[in-house]
Amino acid sequence: ARTFATNAYGNSTVFEPLDTFPRRHIGPDDADIAKMCQTVGVSSLDHLVEKTVPASITIKNQTKLGPGVPETEVLERLKHIASKNKVFRSYIGMGYTNTVTPKVILRNIMENPGWYTQYTPYQPEISQGRLESLLNFQTMVCDLTGLPVANASLLDEGTAAAEAMIMCFAQGKRKKNIFFVDQACHPQTIACVKTRAEGFGIQVVVGDYEKYDFAANKGNVMGVLIQYPTTDGRVLDYESFVEKAHDNGAMVTCATDLLALALLKPPGEFGVDIAFGNSQRFGVPLGYGGPHAAFFSVREDLKRNMPGRLIGVSKDVDGNKAYRLALQTREQHIRREKATSNICTAQALLANMAAMYAVYHGPEGVRDIAQRIHNLTAVLAEGVKKLGHNVKTESFFDTITVELKYDAEELVIAAADAGINVRQVDARSIAVTLDETVTKEDLYDLLRVFATASFEESYRHGSRKQFFAPMPILDTIAQELGISATSPAQKFPSQLSRTSKYLTHPIFNSHHSETDMLRYISHLQSKDLSLAEAMIPLGSCTMKLNATTEMIPVTWPEFSSIHPFVPVDQASGYRIMLQELEYALSEVTGFDQISLQPNSGAQGEYTGLRVIKAYLQSQGQQTRDVCLIPVSAHGTNPASAAMAGFKVVTVRCEENGNLDLEDLRAKAEKHKDNLAATMITYPSTYGVFEETIVEACKIVHEFGGQVYMDGANLNAQLGLCKPAEIGADVCHLNLHKTFCIPHGGGGPGMGPIGVKSHLAPFLPGHPVVKTSGELAIGPVSAAPWGSASILPISWAYLKMMGDEGVAHATKIALLNANYIMKRLEKHYKILYTNDHGLCAHEFIIDCRPFDASAHVQGIDIAKRLHDYGFHSPTMSFPVANTLMVEPTESESKAELDRFCDAMIHIREEIRQIEEGKQPRDNNVLTRSPHPIHQLLVDNWDRPYSRNTAAYPVKELRAKKFWPSVGRVDDTFGDRNLICSCPPIEEYEQDD
Amino acid sequence: ARTFATNAYGNSTVFEPLDTFPRRHIGPDDADIAKMCQTVGVSSLDHLVEKTVPASITIKNQTKLGPGVPETEVLERLKHIASKNKVFRSYIGMGYTNTVTPKVILRNIMENPGWYTQYTPYQPEISQGRLESLLNFQTMVCDLTGLPVANASLLDEGTAAAEAMIMCFAQGKRKKNIFFVDQACHPQTIACVKTRAEGFGIQVVVGDYEKYDFAANKGNVMGVLIQYPTTDGRVLDYESFVEKAHDNGAMVTCATDLLALALLKPPGEFGVDIAFGNSQRFGVPLGYGGPHAAFFSVREDLKRNMPGRLIGVSKDVDGNKAYRLALQTREQHIRREKATSNICTAQALLANMAAMYAVYHGPEGVRDIAQRIHNLTAVLAEGVKKLGHNVKTESFFDTITVELKYDAEELVIAAADAGINVRQVDARSIAVTLDETVTKEDLYDLLRVFATASFEESYRHGSRKQFFAPMPILDTIAQELGISATSPAQKFPSQLSRTSKYLTHPIFNSHHSETDMLRYISHLQSKDLSLAEAMIPLGSCTMKLNATTEMIPVTWPEFSSIHPFVPVDQASGYRIMLQELEYALSEVTGFDQISLQPNSGAQGEYTGLRVIKAYLQSQGQQTRDVCLIPVSAHGTNPASAAMAGFKVVTVRCEENGNLDLEDLRAKAEKHKDNLAATMITYPSTYGVFEETIVEACKIVHEFGGQVYMDGANLNAQLGLCKPAEIGADVCHLNLHKTFCIPHGGGGPGMGPIGVKSHLAPFLPGHPVVKTSGELAIGPVSAAPWGSASILPISWAYLKMMGDEGVAHATKIALLNANYIMKRLEKHYKILYTNDHGLCAHEFIIDCRPFDASAHVQGIDIAKRLHDYGFHSPTMSFPVANTLMVEPTESESKAELDRFCDAMIHIREEIRQIEEGKQPRDNNVLTRSPHPIHQLLVDNWDRPYSRNTAAYPVKELRAKKFWPSVGRVDDTFGDRNLICSCPPIEEYEQDD
Ligand SMILES: Cc1ncc(COP(=O)(O)O)c(C=O)c1O
Ligand SMILES: Cc1ncc(COP(=O)(O)O)c(C=O)c1O
Ligand SMILES: O=C([O-])O
């Protein structure tokens, strides 16, 4: 029997539907739970909770989510809510356009758990598929922007701009503090840049690039930002400006549009140092603002300073080409408070989609799409002129700004009546952005709106004389302009016409039929271990079920086809869903208000700290700038604190992993005049509910600081305790961990924050769509609600689980972790347990003893686990040479046992080395993992058999996931950094 | 450049959308085509057509499909059409009910090309996944019906009933000719049985089983058919009737309901010999009648005579357990005119879904669902009684028949007003069938309809006094009846209560969380080669692209949630789509009318022949009963002819494979008084367009016969010639070949027929929904339009291709086949080409010479191809020990070359044996395929290396699909027939 089968509900009647969800989400059934409790040494789940969760923090106000809603019903409800969104034709532009998602990509990547449940490819041997695809993304970005190195995605264009600014700042050795931004950038970009500038004390100057006086700020301008094409559509020749900036010691960063670059001279060819933008229009649905992948490319010599993840080409032990995440040592989790960026979770899944779009269309296809949009825009401009309006954009790609004969607001209303959105630029002007989905009929619809006249005569109140002006004929316009399939439009200066090639690599020239494309996607997928294959027991990552019912609404057009800047009345469905989600998140955390803007956990941290800063300022406490962070904290914590303008002071931990309360008190006292905040992860990164948490919060409060809780480990708390009740003032919630948004191979994610009421007025605002009040800090994401289209996932999860389900899931998460720990503790040293010898939802295995005993490291165990068909646990966080295991509640006892058996068997393999039966440097661990081809060599000269390598436990003969390359050489890859697709000859050599 | 990129259209303007489809559907691009033409020795595609398609048959009336519609637009159009269907709550029952498709099954099987593009698992080494799943299906059916052997699906319940009757007939050695059918069977079942009976000269007697007088027909009754529960819902105790039937030498067949059997004593326990039914309600959407899998189970001693495919457990060369299609030698393609069944394509994909439903729910879950439905039905019955109506069904499971206080028609209308469909039984009675999706609100809605009163006072014309009768409270009823979660209803005789267990196998008791289920599905998928991995070059099967855009509408609720027997005005969208499809099929074939009823090619054959028969009868030519069939014909042809009541006379073929025209004329002349028809496959099964086809048709017509064309090879004709213009009177169209319905691992399919106008009046009718006129033959499928919900696939294909696309595809199909043939003809003997040395869309490789030269057979080459990552071509059809290759237009030149390289390399491997360099009985061919575990043995003792076995060509190192077992032992499997999941100990022994 499974708890939560309806007939196991106490109060159920014969009428309850049977498609209840918690029993599908949760792995172990009742019989398993009983057995596991026994192994753990507790009499029941409640007994387990009693022995793991301190009584002092257990939940005070029971959550009020209501009973779990069955799967069918939840989809019906959400469909009803979604139907309140109005799917208009949007020509608003501003970095977001409609796009045709090739269905083969939609179904086989975006809707495929084999792709969306993958984790960030930290284990290259079982991730070659998505690594290749992300390398394609980088290559595509390099080609189109004309810069040699690109990363594997950032969160959005606004934060990419902020990252670019900070790179300029760092390149200027933090000595120059002016960043000039041209006023023709998207407003949300400018706003995000301004927000980020504050923490670094950077002065952002917004103005007209043509008029900017570098001389006046001689030597103090570290960088400039221009947009190409501009937000209102102009395609400008920046060459002399770039020269001037460089002459004045400023770096040049450039927001741009990948599709425009198919026709336009790329930024890399007119001297730009950093180019970035949004790849959404490469096949990623609008989604009311996200998710989609921002791109970022730089000059060769900047590559080691780039934010975000970078895929590199390296080789494996056998010398075969192998991809990997390059320069990991450069990442924020190593640099901590010296970091200039805190980005972890990015937008891998969406980067893969954009890359596949380029693979599917190829250079000709991409150019055709760009050219067609440009042709249509040229025809539209002419049509609008014929209707007597003044087109202000003389040089353009896909966007024109039109000065109207009458009030812009009137036209906006007329457009809305026709189911069309345009952008209002000012009282008299509107802008229109075209995209690949536009048809001839759409153009007529648009022109009809421009033709609708007599606005003066109270258009709004009846007497609508529509179709006043005579409608121009589109074919005639095309003819007059001389635009045809063979004679394309070119409405920009000829020196800006693209001459260089792009997407020349065979990868972009081979998969243009659906069959070939499907096979390419499926081949890459077959190399990667996802949740569809096995448990991914990554500590601190919470790789739980991403249920199909949660995923299905994401690609409903009512959610996926909405532009983020539509009038609010068109997004009523979104508003309802967002409000219900905010309510539910408040319920489970105890916070008074939620901001759904931050796009990742790290962004949430940054946002929370900025909010604290704003609050302190409002209290006249602006001098408070010290942030206390335990040594055990995730690297994002100090990174975010530094970025938010805090001074990081480290707090020690005790031997047993607990926060050193004395040290906390001492540091708090020492900095009492400047204490701003503390950042605490709870349960701690060591996997234990510390008894002292309440006390710790009290201390910080006592000395005038705010408590920031890192919510990465919320999966251990939900339904049992609440961050706000424990004492936190603010906390981020990684929806891609506890709340079921899939990891997508490294993103998307969402990191909303919850705050107590005193902080609520400061939650982030947005320059285009109102999200907050007057005291709001600036936006931290380009879109008002971050990646809104994936929020239905968390909404559905909480609805389907209900109060009981949520609490039960947490208990099982605790049980699963403790069960594995108990089975393993006879074989491995476990770091840090509580007084009862129990852990929270994860625990750490100490691998350091094996260094001396067998010359075996944590990484050897991790790689050997691949041979057993498992993703490895988190390596060396928070303690070097350890493995942190987090099973989550979704894993069944059978899978946990399979993992335990593997680990125990590996322990025996280590013993063989310890006992001298196997050599220390040539054994089944150090030479793992074993891809098939390694095992088929004619002369097998290893001191263990092929079968020992491949099938250490017999179950593997029936089911085994194979790594596709041997152990990947990290050092080689970092030294010889290659970050775009290697030339085809390379492939041939490999064979 | 790719033809059909919009800018390659002659008349395109800048306004055309770019998401054109033909270039995605077709593999080679223009550059490839040029190269391939060169290899083939033609100057252009048109030149190729000239040299392959006889001038005498080239198209006379150009097709008028219109230009191809782009992908986005086609989905918009279809969505618009679909929106005209009204999705009501249907309680019509009659074998079709709503069901909850678990989303994990929906997304990962039904919407997953890894499952839906598989072919029938004739190659077990690369099909273990779906073989296991189909074995689960068989086990589930055995368990629930209480009979020991079940097959892997039939087309629908109606034809399953017909198959059961024919089994009785055959068991009675065709000597007894009465089949008694109880009147309480579904009307469509009775009708299908009657249709089938005609060809065999069986007399179907319909009556009340309790009154049937066996004695009066002593010794002449070969079988009886009863339904359990009956169509009007009654659960009857048939035990004494079964005894009586047996005593009178009649077999007992029983239509039943798998879900009811979770509560009811199974037919196998009261003596039934054959049980069958429809597994639709196990998670397969209604789909306006199909597709779904019928099931069929029998007594142990009947197993070798069962129709349809049977999965058996055998072992591979290493003695490991391995599944396979058992008893293939018994199949119709061997038995030909002695066959009693012609079924090939069945319903594998849907059988897999149903099996997975049972795997996901397990025995408890299935029972809970059944019990809940029964509880609700009990409550409903009581509620209806309280409203003053008379419930006629005293003993029931999920269906009650109600005698109303007023006219039934009035209630039907009131229900429709409330968005509800019920079944009208007669003037005063209606029936209601509940299902798993029914909620408490639904019950209230239903009761409200029953409460709506004063029908007498012209309900239809205003004055509706709704809610006249006071509404009963459901909870009160449940309480009164004593029904609760712990005290379930039992509204059937206690001796019919199920006591035996079912679904006890671990497979049904292990995967109840979504994570476990996903992994199980994904694990099985990983063993199977589908079109997502590689070309499946099966001659006569046309394994082309099943495009995502074609597939998406199938699971739209507007198509998938419609009951087949709803009033026609609720299915207007379907009607439009069906009519447009009929129009398009008429256009491409030249026929005057189309019947969309037959569910497979073989059913199409049968239907066409029955139509011919009816036509001849109408002409007073009832004595005509000879059907001329070439020896080269597919086994279904003679089988269908025999089933339709024809005498099969074989026509010879010439040396070169061509039909022997002289022999045809001689036989036609000889049988001129009785000549009814000929069946011709065109291009011939030998893969050649015979010049003489027009002449052949003329001869048959001259002697008074009709021409039946087997349309399996239509992929060579479309847009170049038309069956009706060539001379055919009727032709079936395998929509799962030429028209892109995926094969689903052995179904679903659709085999509509096209006919000339003189045959049109005889196209099949239907007892419930009008599909045809008075002269119509009886139905050949249970649903009026067969598997209606997959017809959007073919609709979308033809719309997106348009006239040019369709013709271009055919030309490329010819080119691809000829290209491979030309590359291989230097290495292999090609059987049968035309005078120019060219083939049609497929060709045959003769493997017979290798028997003498190297002791190598076709099967060895086929299995060795698995090692190269390919599905093998069709084996031994139409000539023993040959391989028939059909690439289709969807394969790119790169994939064709990969195949050619593999074949050429295999030829070299054969040469090694021929030259004595490798032994004749222990070589890389005879020991193929090589699964990984075989290659990892410690002591490698084969005369070739592991690498030679695994990576004969270097490209395999980068991408290889591995067989999961070694060569499977067919003989062992057939001798030791095991057709349900082996006990768990078996699994353990394997390890
Ligand atoms: C403890 C902790 N804090 C913060 C983060 C950063 O979250 P994100 O990757 O969503 O930015 C992580 C990510 O794993 C984490 O484990
Ligand atoms: C020539 C020919 N005729 C008939 C059939 C039977 O078609 P179906 O499997 O759709 O019943 C086939 C199937 O492959 C065939 O090749
Ligand atoms: O029998 C066949 O399906 O070819």
mmCIF file of C-alpha atoms and ligand atoms in Angstrom, chain B residues 119-120 122 155 309 332 342-346 539-542 599-605 632-637 640 679 681-685 708 710-713 732-737 743 746 748-751 842 874 877 884 886, ligand 2:
data_model
loop_
_atom_site.group_PDB
_atom_site.id
_atom_site.type_symbol
_atom_site.label_atom_id
_atom_site.label_comp_id
_atom_site.label_asym_id
_atom_site.label_seq_id
_atom_site.Cartn_x
_atom_site.Cartn_y
_atom_site.Cartn_z
ATOM 1 C CA TYR B 119 8.806 -1.504 -36.375
ATOM 2 C CA THR B 120 7.195 -4.845 -35.501
ATOM 3 C CA TYR B 122 10.800 -9.231 -35.992
ATOM 4 C CA LEU B 155 -7.279 -4.594 -34.126
ATOM 5 C CA ARG B 309 1.209 -12.008 -32.916
ATOM 6 C CA GLN B 332 -0.651 -15.868 -42.463
ATOM 7 C CA ASN B 342 -4.916 -12.190 -42.271
ATOM 8 C CA ILE B 343 -3.836 -9.974 -39.402
ATOM 9 C CA CYS B 344 -0.374 -8.393 -39.651
ATOM 10 C CA THR B 345 -0.322 -4.847 -38.378
ATOM 11 C CA ALA B 346 -2.074 -4.864 -35.006
ATOM 12 C CA GLY B 539 11.282 -3.543 -47.974
ATOM 13 C CA SER B 540 7.496 -3.344 -48.295
ATOM 14 C CA CYS B 541 7.244 -1.408 -45.017
ATOM 15 C CA THR B 542 8.091 2.187 -45.975
ATOM 16 C CA ASN B 599 -7.758 -0.606 -39.532
ATOM 17 C CA SER B 600 -4.835 -2.134 -41.418
ATOM 18 C CA GLY B 601 -3.646 -3.036 -44.865
ATOM 19 C CA ALA B 602 -4.832 -6.596 -44.499
ATOM 20 C CA GLN B 603 -8.242 -5.360 -43.342
ATOM 21 C CA GLY B 604 -8.291 -3.124 -46.385
ATOM 22 C CA GLU B 605 -7.690 -6.116 -48.622
ATOM 23 C CA SER B 632 4.962 -13.278 -55.495
ATOM 24 C CA ALA B 633 2.076 -11.774 -53.560
ATOM 25 C CA HIS B 634 2.265 -10.943 -49.871
ATOM 26 C CA GLY B 635 0.695 -13.691 -47.785
ATOM 27 C CA THR B 636 -2.147 -11.430 -46.762
ATOM 28 C CA ASN B 637 -3.464 -11.411 -50.343
ATOM 29 C CA SER B 640 -7.776 -12.173 -47.408
ATOM 30 C CA MET B 679 -4.900 -9.006 -56.656
ATOM 31 C CA THR B 681 0.828 -5.419 -55.899
ATOM 32 C CA TYR B 682 2.238 -2.498 -57.807
ATOM 33 C CA PRO B 683 5.102 -1.871 -58.184
ATOM 34 C CA SER B 684 5.457 -5.609 -57.708
ATOM 35 C CA THR B 685 6.758 -7.108 -54.507
ATOM 36 C CA TYR B 708 -7.660 -5.271 -56.624
ATOM 37 C CA ASP B 710 -2.397 -3.987 -53.029
ATOM 38 C CA GLY B 711 -1.299 -0.453 -52.182
ATOM 39 C CA ALA B 712 1.584 -1.412 -49.907
ATOM 40 C CA ASN B 713 3.977 -0.032 -52.501
ATOM 41 C CA HIS B 732 -5.991 -0.244 -50.046
ATOM 42 C CA LEU B 733 -3.678 2.439 -48.776
ATOM 43 C CA ASN B 734 -1.492 1.565 -45.807
ATOM 44 C CA LEU B 735 -1.513 4.932 -44.116
ATOM 45 C CA HIS B 736 1.189 3.578 -41.808
ATOM 46 C CA LYS B 737 3.501 3.198 -44.759
ATOM 47 C CA HIS B 743 4.403 1.838 -37.079
ATOM 48 C CA GLY B 746 3.583 -3.246 -34.892
ATOM 49 C CA PRO B 748 -1.510 1.137 -35.038
ATOM 50 C CA GLY B 749 -2.127 1.386 -38.722
ATOM 51 C CA MET B 750 -4.904 2.282 -41.083
ATOM 52 C CA GLY B 751 -5.797 0.610 -44.370
ATOM 53 C CA GLU B 842 12.928 -1.033 -53.221
ATOM 54 C CA THR B 874 13.022 -7.474 -44.903
ATOM 55 C CA PHE B 877 10.033 -11.855 -48.674
ATOM 56 C CA MET B 884 14.608 -6.560 -49.548
ATOM 57 C CA GLU B 886 13.523 0.064 -49.020
HETATM 58 C C1 LIG C 2 2.567 -6.121 -49.949
HETATM 59 C C2 LIG C 2 1.854 -6.064 -48.631
HETATM 60 N N1 LIG C 2 0.527 -6.288 -48.584
HETATM 61 C C3 LIG C 2 -0.151 -6.252 -47.419
HETATM 62 C C4 LIG C 2 0.469 -6.005 -46.231
HETATM 63 C C5 LIG C 2 -0.328 -6.012 -44.962
HETATM 64 O O1 LIG C 2 -0.504 -4.727 -44.417
HETATM 65 P P1 LIG C 2 -0.858 -4.529 -42.882
HETATM 66 O O2 LIG C 2 0.330 -4.933 -42.095
HETATM 67 O O3 LIG C 2 -1.137 -3.062 -42.769
HETATM 68 O O4 LIG C 2 -2.045 -5.332 -42.550
HETATM 69 C C6 LIG C 2 1.850 -5.771 -46.225
HETATM 70 C C7 LIG C 2 2.528 -5.480 -44.952
HETATM 71 O O5 LIG C 2 3.708 -5.273 -44.880
HETATM 72 C C8 LIG C 2 2.544 -5.805 -47.449
HETATM 73 O O6 LIG C 2 3.853 -5.587 -47.475
#
